[in-house]
Short mmCIF file of C-alpha atoms in Angstrom, two decimals:
data_model
loop_
_atom_site.label_atom_id
_atom_site.label_comp_id
_atom_site.label_asym_id
_atom_site.label_seq_id
_atom_site.Cartn_x
_atom_site.Cartn_y
_atom_site.Cartn_z
CA UNK A 211 -22.32 4.98 28.30
CA UNK A 212 -19.84 3.31 31.26
CA UNK A 213 -18.37 5.99 32.03
CA UNK A 214 -19.75 6.69 35.16
CA UNK A 215 -20.12 3.24 36.61
CA UNK A 216 -16.68 2.71 35.97
CA UNK A 217 -15.17 6.32 36.80
CA UNK A 218 -14.02 7.82 34.25
CA UNK A 219 -13.27 11.12 32.94
CA UNK A 220 -13.39 9.56 29.55
CA UNK A 221 -13.08 6.42 27.33
CA UNK A 222 -10.10 4.56 27.81
CA UNK A 223 -10.82 2.34 24.76
CA UNK A 224 -10.81 4.40 22.02
CA UNK A 225 -10.00 2.42 17.98
CA UNK A 226 -9.41 5.96 17.15
CA UNK A 227 -5.55 7.10 17.42
CA UNK A 228 -5.09 9.78 20.31
CA UNK A 229 -1.55 10.42 21.04
CA UNK A 230 -2.96 11.29 24.60
CA UNK A 231 -3.02 7.75 25.75
CA UNK A 232 -0.10 6.79 23.86
CA UNK A 233 2.12 3.73 25.75
CA UNK A 234 5.29 3.91 25.60
CA UNK A 235 6.22 0.88 25.81
CA UNK A 236 10.14 -1.18 24.86
CA UNK A 237 9.04 -1.33 21.37
CA UNK A 238 7.03 2.22 20.97
CA UNK A 239 9.52 4.34 22.85
CA UNK A 240 12.40 2.73 20.54
CA UNK A 241 9.83 3.04 17.52
CA UNK A 242 9.78 6.51 19.05
CA UNK A 243 13.01 7.55 19.17
CA UNK A 244 13.81 6.54 15.72
CA UNK A 245 11.63 8.45 14.63
CA UNK A 246 12.73 11.62 16.80
CA UNK A 247 16.80 10.31 16.20
CA UNK A 248 15.70 11.07 12.31
CA UNK A 249 14.03 14.50 12.52
CA UNK A 250 17.31 15.51 15.05
CA UNK A 251 19.79 14.13 13.17
CA UNK A 252 18.79 15.14 8.99
CA UNK A 253 18.06 11.62 7.84
CA UNK A 254 17.24 11.34 4.63
CA UNK A 255 14.79 8.50 5.14
CA UNK A 256 13.40 6.89 8.33
CA UNK A 257 10.74 3.58 8.12
CA UNK A 258 8.59 2.52 10.83
CA UNK A 259 6.81 -0.38 9.71
CA UNK A 260 4.47 -2.72 11.47
CA UNK A 261 1.30 -5.31 11.14
CA UNK A 262 -2.80 -3.43 10.89
CA UNK A 263 -3.19 -1.74 14.22
CA UNK A 264 0.39 -1.99 16.15
CA UNK A 265 -0.07 1.95 17.20
CA UNK A 266 1.91 3.50 14.64
CA UNK A 267 -0.02 6.19 13.48
CA UNK A 268 -0.95 7.00 17.29
CA UNK A 269 4.00 7.07 17.61
CA UNK A 270 3.61 9.84 14.26
CA UNK A 271 0.47 12.09 16.03
CA UNK A 272 2.65 11.88 19.45
CA UNK A 273 6.14 13.27 17.21
CA UNK A 274 3.57 15.84 15.77
CA UNK A 275 2.85 17.04 18.90
CA UNK A 276 6.72 17.31 20.08
CA UNK A 277 8.31 18.75 17.73
CA UNK A 278 9.31 22.43 17.47
CA UNK A 279 8.57 25.29 16.29
CA UNK A 280 11.94 25.07 14.38
CA UNK A 281 10.52 22.25 12.38
CA UNK A 282 8.16 22.37 8.83
CA UNK A 283 5.64 19.00 8.78
CA UNK A 284 3.44 17.63 5.80
CA UNK A 285 1.49 15.08 6.51
CA UNK A 286 -0.05 12.87 3.71
CA UNK A 287 -2.48 10.51 5.36
CA UNK A 288 -4.62 9.46 2.75
CA UNK A 289 -3.02 7.35 0.69
CA UNK A 290 -4.37 4.76 -1.56
CA UNK A 291 -3.50 2.45 -4.56
CA UNK A 292 -3.71 4.43 -7.37
CA UNK A 293 -2.07 7.66 -5.68
CA UNK A 294 -0.52 9.37 -8.61
CA UNK A 295 0.67 12.88 -8.75
CA UNK A 296 3.22 12.49 -6.11
CA UNK A 297 4.74 16.75 -6.04
CA UNK A 298 0.57 17.37 -5.85
CA UNK A 299 0.26 16.13 -3.20
CA UNK A 300 3.08 16.72 -1.50
CA UNK A 301 2.47 21.19 -2.35
CA UNK A 302 -0.74 19.73 -0.35
CA UNK A 303 0.35 18.71 2.75
CA UNK A 304 2.41 21.68 3.05
CA UNK A 305 -0.17 24.30 2.29
CA UNK A 306 1.04 24.59 -1.43
CA UNK A 307 -0.34 25.50 -4.50
CA UNK A 308 -0.71 22.82 -6.07
CA UNK A 309 -3.13 23.74 -8.72
CA UNK A 310 -1.96 26.37 -11.01
CA UNK A 311 1.14 25.30 -13.70
CA UNK A 312 2.43 22.33 -14.78
CA UNK A 313 4.96 20.10 -13.01
CA UNK A 314 7.65 22.55 -14.22
CA UNK A 315 5.74 25.36 -12.32
CA UNK A 316 4.82 22.86 -9.73
CA UNK A 317 8.50 21.43 -8.83
CA UNK A 318 9.29 25.21 -8.91
CA UNK A 319 7.22 25.98 -6.09
CA UNK A 320 9.17 22.78 -3.92
CA UNK A 321 12.01 24.12 -4.72
CA UNK A 322 11.11 27.53 -3.16
CA UNK A 323 9.98 26.12 -0.23
CA UNK A 324 12.66 24.09 0.84
CA UNK A 325 14.83 27.03 -0.08
CA UNK A 326 12.55 30.00 2.09
CA UNK A 327 12.05 27.21 5.05
CA UNK A 328 15.97 26.93 5.12
CA UNK A 329 17.09 30.71 4.81
CA UNK A 330 15.14 30.49 7.80
CA UNK A 331 17.09 27.96 10.01
CA UNK A 332 13.71 25.20 9.67
CA UNK A 333 13.67 21.70 8.63
CA UNK A 334 11.32 20.11 6.35
CA UNK A 335 9.78 17.22 7.48
CA UNK A 336 7.22 15.41 5.13
CA UNK A 337 5.60 12.23 6.98
CA UNK A 338 3.77 9.69 4.27
CA UNK A 339 1.09 7.09 6.62
CA UNK A 340 -0.10 4.44 4.75
CA UNK A 341 2.77 4.47 3.08
CA UNK A 342 2.46 0.39 2.22
CA UNK A 343 -0.05 1.58 -0.65
CA UNK A 344 3.33 3.30 -2.70
CA UNK A 345 4.07 1.79 -5.65
CA UNK A 346 7.54 1.94 -6.54
CA UNK A 347 7.16 4.58 -8.64
CA UNK A 348 5.92 6.67 -5.59
CA UNK A 349 8.63 6.13 -3.71
CA UNK A 350 11.09 6.77 -6.74
CA UNK A 351 9.71 10.22 -6.87
CA UNK A 352 10.06 11.04 -3.44
CA UNK A 353 14.21 9.92 -3.50
CA UNK A 354 13.92 12.21 -6.70
CA UNK A 355 12.46 15.36 -4.36
CA UNK A 356 14.53 14.53 -1.32
CA UNK A 357 17.58 15.23 -3.79
CA UNK A 358 17.08 18.62 -3.13
CA UNK A 359 20.09 19.85 -0.94
CA UNK A 360 22.60 22.89 0.24
CA UNK A 361 25.74 22.76 0.53
CA UNK A 362 26.19 19.02 3.08
CA UNK A 363 22.17 20.31 4.81
CA UNK A 364 19.76 17.67 3.92
CA UNK A 365 16.85 20.27 3.47
CA UNK A 366 14.10 17.53 3.29
CA UNK A 367 13.84 14.67 5.13
CA UNK A 368 11.12 12.02 4.41
CA UNK A 369 8.80 9.36 6.68
CA UNK A 370 7.66 6.52 5.76
CA UNK A 371 5.08 4.54 7.84
CA UNK A 372 3.12 1.97 7.15
CA UNK A 373 2.43 -1.95 7.01
CA UNK A 374 4.92 -4.86 6.17
CA UNK A 375 4.48 -4.49 2.04
CA UNK A 376 6.03 -1.41 2.96
CA UNK A 377 8.97 -3.27 3.23
CA UNK A 378 8.38 -5.64 0.89
CA UNK A 379 8.18 -3.26 -1.69
CA UNK A 380 11.37 -1.42 -0.73
CA UNK A 381 13.23 -5.16 -0.93
CA UNK A 382 11.95 -3.84 -5.07
CA UNK A 383 16.44 -3.80 -6.41
CA UNK A 384 14.98 -0.95 -7.96
CA UNK A 385 14.35 1.52 -5.58
CA UNK A 386 18.15 0.15 -4.78
CA UNK A 387 18.71 4.15 -4.07
CA UNK A 388 16.28 4.93 -2.08
CA UNK A 389 16.82 1.62 -0.22
CA UNK A 390 20.45 3.12 0.60
CA UNK A 391 19.11 6.48 1.85
CA UNK A 392 17.39 4.98 4.72
CA UNK A 393 18.83 5.73 7.74
CA UNK A 394 16.27 4.33 10.66
CA UNK A 395 14.08 1.15 10.53
CA UNK A 396 12.05 -0.12 12.43
CA UNK A 397 9.21 -3.04 12.91
CA UNK A 398 6.50 -2.54 14.80
CA UNK A 399 5.34 -6.28 16.63
CA UNK A 400 2.23 -6.65 18.63
CA UNK A 401 2.40 -6.26 22.60
CA UNK A 402 3.60 -9.44 24.67
CA UNK A 403 1.56 -10.70 27.14
CA UNK A 404 3.15 -8.46 29.96
CA UNK A 405 3.28 -5.38 28.10
CA UNK A 406 -0.69 -5.93 27.37
CA UNK A 407 -1.46 -6.38 30.81
CA UNK A 408 0.69 -2.27 31.37
CA UNK A 409 -1.10 -1.18 27.80
CA UNK A 410 -4.70 -2.09 29.91
CA UNK A 411 -3.96 -0.36 32.99
CA UNK A 412 -2.30 2.49 31.31
CA UNK A 413 -5.30 3.62 29.41
CA UNK A 414 -7.93 3.03 32.55
CA UNK A 415 -5.54 5.11 35.08
CA UNK A 416 -5.33 8.06 32.67
CA UNK A 417 -9.52 7.82 31.65
CA UNK A 418 -9.48 8.86 35.33
CA UNK A 419 -10.59 4.51 36.41
CA UNK A 420 -8.45 2.09 38.60
CA UNK A 421 -5.77 0.09 37.03
CA UNK A 422 -6.89 -3.31 38.72
CA UNK A 423 -10.63 -2.64 36.93
CA UNK A 424 -9.43 -5.78 34.93
CA UNK A 425 -8.19 -8.74 36.59
CA UNK A 426 -4.76 -10.22 35.75
CA UNK A 427 -6.67 -13.56 34.42
CA UNK A 428 -8.82 -10.51 31.95
CA UNK A 429 -5.66 -9.28 30.89
CA UNK A 430 -4.07 -12.98 29.79
CA UNK A 431 -7.94 -13.57 28.49
CA UNK A 432 -7.43 -10.25 26.19
CA UNK A 433 -3.88 -11.21 25.27
CA UNK A 434 -4.83 -14.45 24.08
CA UNK A 435 -7.77 -13.54 21.88
CA UNK A 436 -6.36 -10.00 20.63
CA UNK A 437 -2.44 -11.26 19.88
CA UNK A 438 -0.98 -8.21 21.24
CA UNK A 439 -2.28 -5.82 18.78
CA UNK A 440 -3.66 -2.79 20.52
CA UNK A 441 -5.69 -2.28 17.94
CA UNK A 442 -8.21 -5.20 19.24
CA UNK A 443 -7.48 -5.09 22.50
CA UNK A 444 -8.49 -2.10 22.54
CA UNK A 445 -11.67 -3.14 20.44
CA UNK A 446 -11.81 -6.26 22.77
CA UNK A 447 -11.62 -4.34 26.48
CA UNK A 448 -14.17 -1.60 25.23
CA UNK A 449 -16.82 -4.17 24.98
CA UNK A 450 -15.86 -6.24 27.72
CA UNK A 451 -16.45 -3.12 29.39
CA UNK A 452 -19.80 -2.71 27.76
CA UNK A 453 -20.68 -5.96 28.90
CA UNK A 454 -19.28 -5.45 32.51
CA UNK A 455 -22.02 -2.29 32.69
CA UNK A 456 -24.46 -4.11 31.70
CA UNK A 457 -24.36 -6.62 34.05
CA UNK A 458 -23.85 -4.32 36.91
CA UNK A 459 -20.35 -5.34 37.10
CA UNK A 460 -17.36 -3.61 40.00
CA UNK A 461 -14.63 -5.69 37.43
CA UNK A 462 -13.63 -7.22 34.36
CA UNK A 463 -12.69 -11.08 35.03
CA UNK A 464 -11.60 -13.56 32.46
CA UNK A 465 -14.90 -14.90 32.15
CA UNK A 466 -16.69 -11.60 31.24
CA UNK A 467 -14.25 -11.32 28.58
CA UNK A 468 -14.59 -15.09 27.39
CA UNK A 469 -18.20 -13.46 27.16
CA UNK A 470 -17.49 -10.74 24.95
CA UNK A 471 -15.40 -13.78 22.40
CA UNK A 472 -18.54 -16.38 23.18
CA UNK A 473 -21.38 -14.03 21.62
CA UNK A 474 -20.01 -11.85 18.68
CA UNK A 475 -19.00 -14.52 17.11
CA UNK A 476 -22.14 -17.05 17.60
CA UNK A 477 -23.09 -13.13 17.13
CA UNK A 478 -21.56 -12.94 13.45
CA UNK A 479 -22.58 -16.92 12.90
CA UNK A 480 -19.24 -17.76 12.61
CA UNK A 481 -19.46 -21.50 14.07
CA UNK A 482 -16.39 -21.37 16.78
CA UNK A 483 -15.83 -18.80 18.82
CA UNK A 484 -13.40 -16.62 19.29
CA UNK A 485 -14.23 -13.62 16.75
CA UNK A 486 -10.53 -12.62 17.65
CA UNK A 487 -8.18 -16.00 17.15
CA UNK A 488 -5.43 -16.50 19.45
CA UNK A 489 -1.84 -16.81 17.79
CA UNK A 490 -0.27 -20.12 18.26
CA UNK A 491 2.69 -21.06 18.72
CA UNK A 492 4.56 -21.90 15.81
CA UNK A 493 3.36 -17.89 14.36
CA UNK A 494 4.82 -16.94 17.63
CA UNK A 495 7.99 -18.53 17.27
CA UNK A 496 8.44 -17.05 14.09
CA UNK A 497 8.87 -14.06 16.05
CA UNK A 498 11.85 -13.17 17.13
CA UNK A 499 10.73 -11.40 20.94
CA UNK A 500 13.57 -9.26 21.19
CA UNK A 501 13.41 -6.76 18.50
CA UNK A 502 16.04 -4.88 17.35
CA UNK A 503 16.44 -1.76 15.25
CA UNK A 504 18.49 -0.66 13.32
CA UNK A 505 20.25 2.46 12.17
CA UNK A 506 22.08 2.41 9.08
CA UNK A 507 22.63 3.90 5.67
CA UNK A 508 21.93 -0.37 4.46
CA UNK A 509 18.99 -1.93 2.68
CA UNK A 510 16.23 -2.20 4.93
CA UNK A 511 16.51 -6.02 4.09
CA UNK A 512 18.69 -6.62 5.85
CA UNK A 513 17.36 -3.98 9.44
CA UNK A 514 17.63 -6.54 11.68
CA UNK A 515 14.99 -5.42 13.43
CA UNK A 516 14.31 -9.14 14.88
CA UNK A 517 11.83 -9.84 12.07
CA UNK A 518 12.49 -12.10 9.44
CA UNK A 519 10.52 -10.57 6.36
CA UNK A 520 10.08 -14.50 4.83
CA UNK A 521 8.28 -14.97 8.73
CA UNK A 522 5.99 -11.97 8.20
CA UNK A 523 2.48 -12.38 8.99
CA UNK A 524 -0.31 -11.13 10.26
CA UNK A 525 -0.08 -12.40 14.25
CA UNK A 526 -4.58 -13.39 14.04
CA UNK A 527 -5.32 -16.20 13.23
CA UNK A 528 -8.01 -18.38 12.18
CA UNK A 529 -7.94 -20.93 14.64
CA UNK A 530 -10.85 -21.33 17.09
CA UNK A 531 -11.08 -22.53 20.74
CA UNK A 532 -11.03 -21.05 24.25
CA UNK A 533 -8.54 -20.00 25.62
CA UNK A 534 -6.11 -23.36 27.43
CA UNK A 535 -6.20 -22.64 30.77
CA UNK A 536 -3.15 -22.04 33.39
#
């Protein structure tokens, strides 16, 4: 719709996870490094958690695109609250027969597969996205499946990716055996204001446009209302481009972004703008601005990633009003 007007080859702000557009700022670089560390060093469990829309799935897609042929990957991405028959889902993730035979036959199929891959010098990695939907019993079943080993080698590695609820579940005392096997854990926070500007310009350039299409003030406005959450940044920036195209604008300024916020709020009859509300100073203070990854065998409740679980909360508040002028 607006691609030709702004000189894009493709839309720069899709809501679908696209590893081609991945912005590897400080946080996402650290998270990706830990994912690589977990795979290359035969870690039992690697965990990445973060709020909705912070780019976890995009990181996983990027990882999948960069693994070599010596790694056999199974991906489970459609978990839900009533997720059961974990072994059958694992078999399906690796393209194995999951319909014939009972639990014993299925388990033997799984073990035979692991032994075959190990014999041929291939590592096996199971990635579970949206893992916050797994209850304690499902996570414990994954731990039991990970017990298969050959001499000193771990023949299957697991990567769990999910929202903060996953971190809470892993702190359950009944899962302490699994928690002790978590070698690396990273909590992914929303982008800072500076990172948001770089993120916007990165995506503009990758799509073939000008990095200066959004003014500095517009980037500040987008960050303020999207609270640094990449998915919300994409939503707001994409809508601003639609408005800019309709007004034949040559750049996206702060006033245009504010118009998007105000009109979306009015259209949804919310009473007071904006739909995407700013993060409060109190909420911002609750999050350490310099998160550090954990690489250890300790419980993830003490992972030192710069986010106190008791302070974990959605960073998009319900406070209305306009962005204060600087």
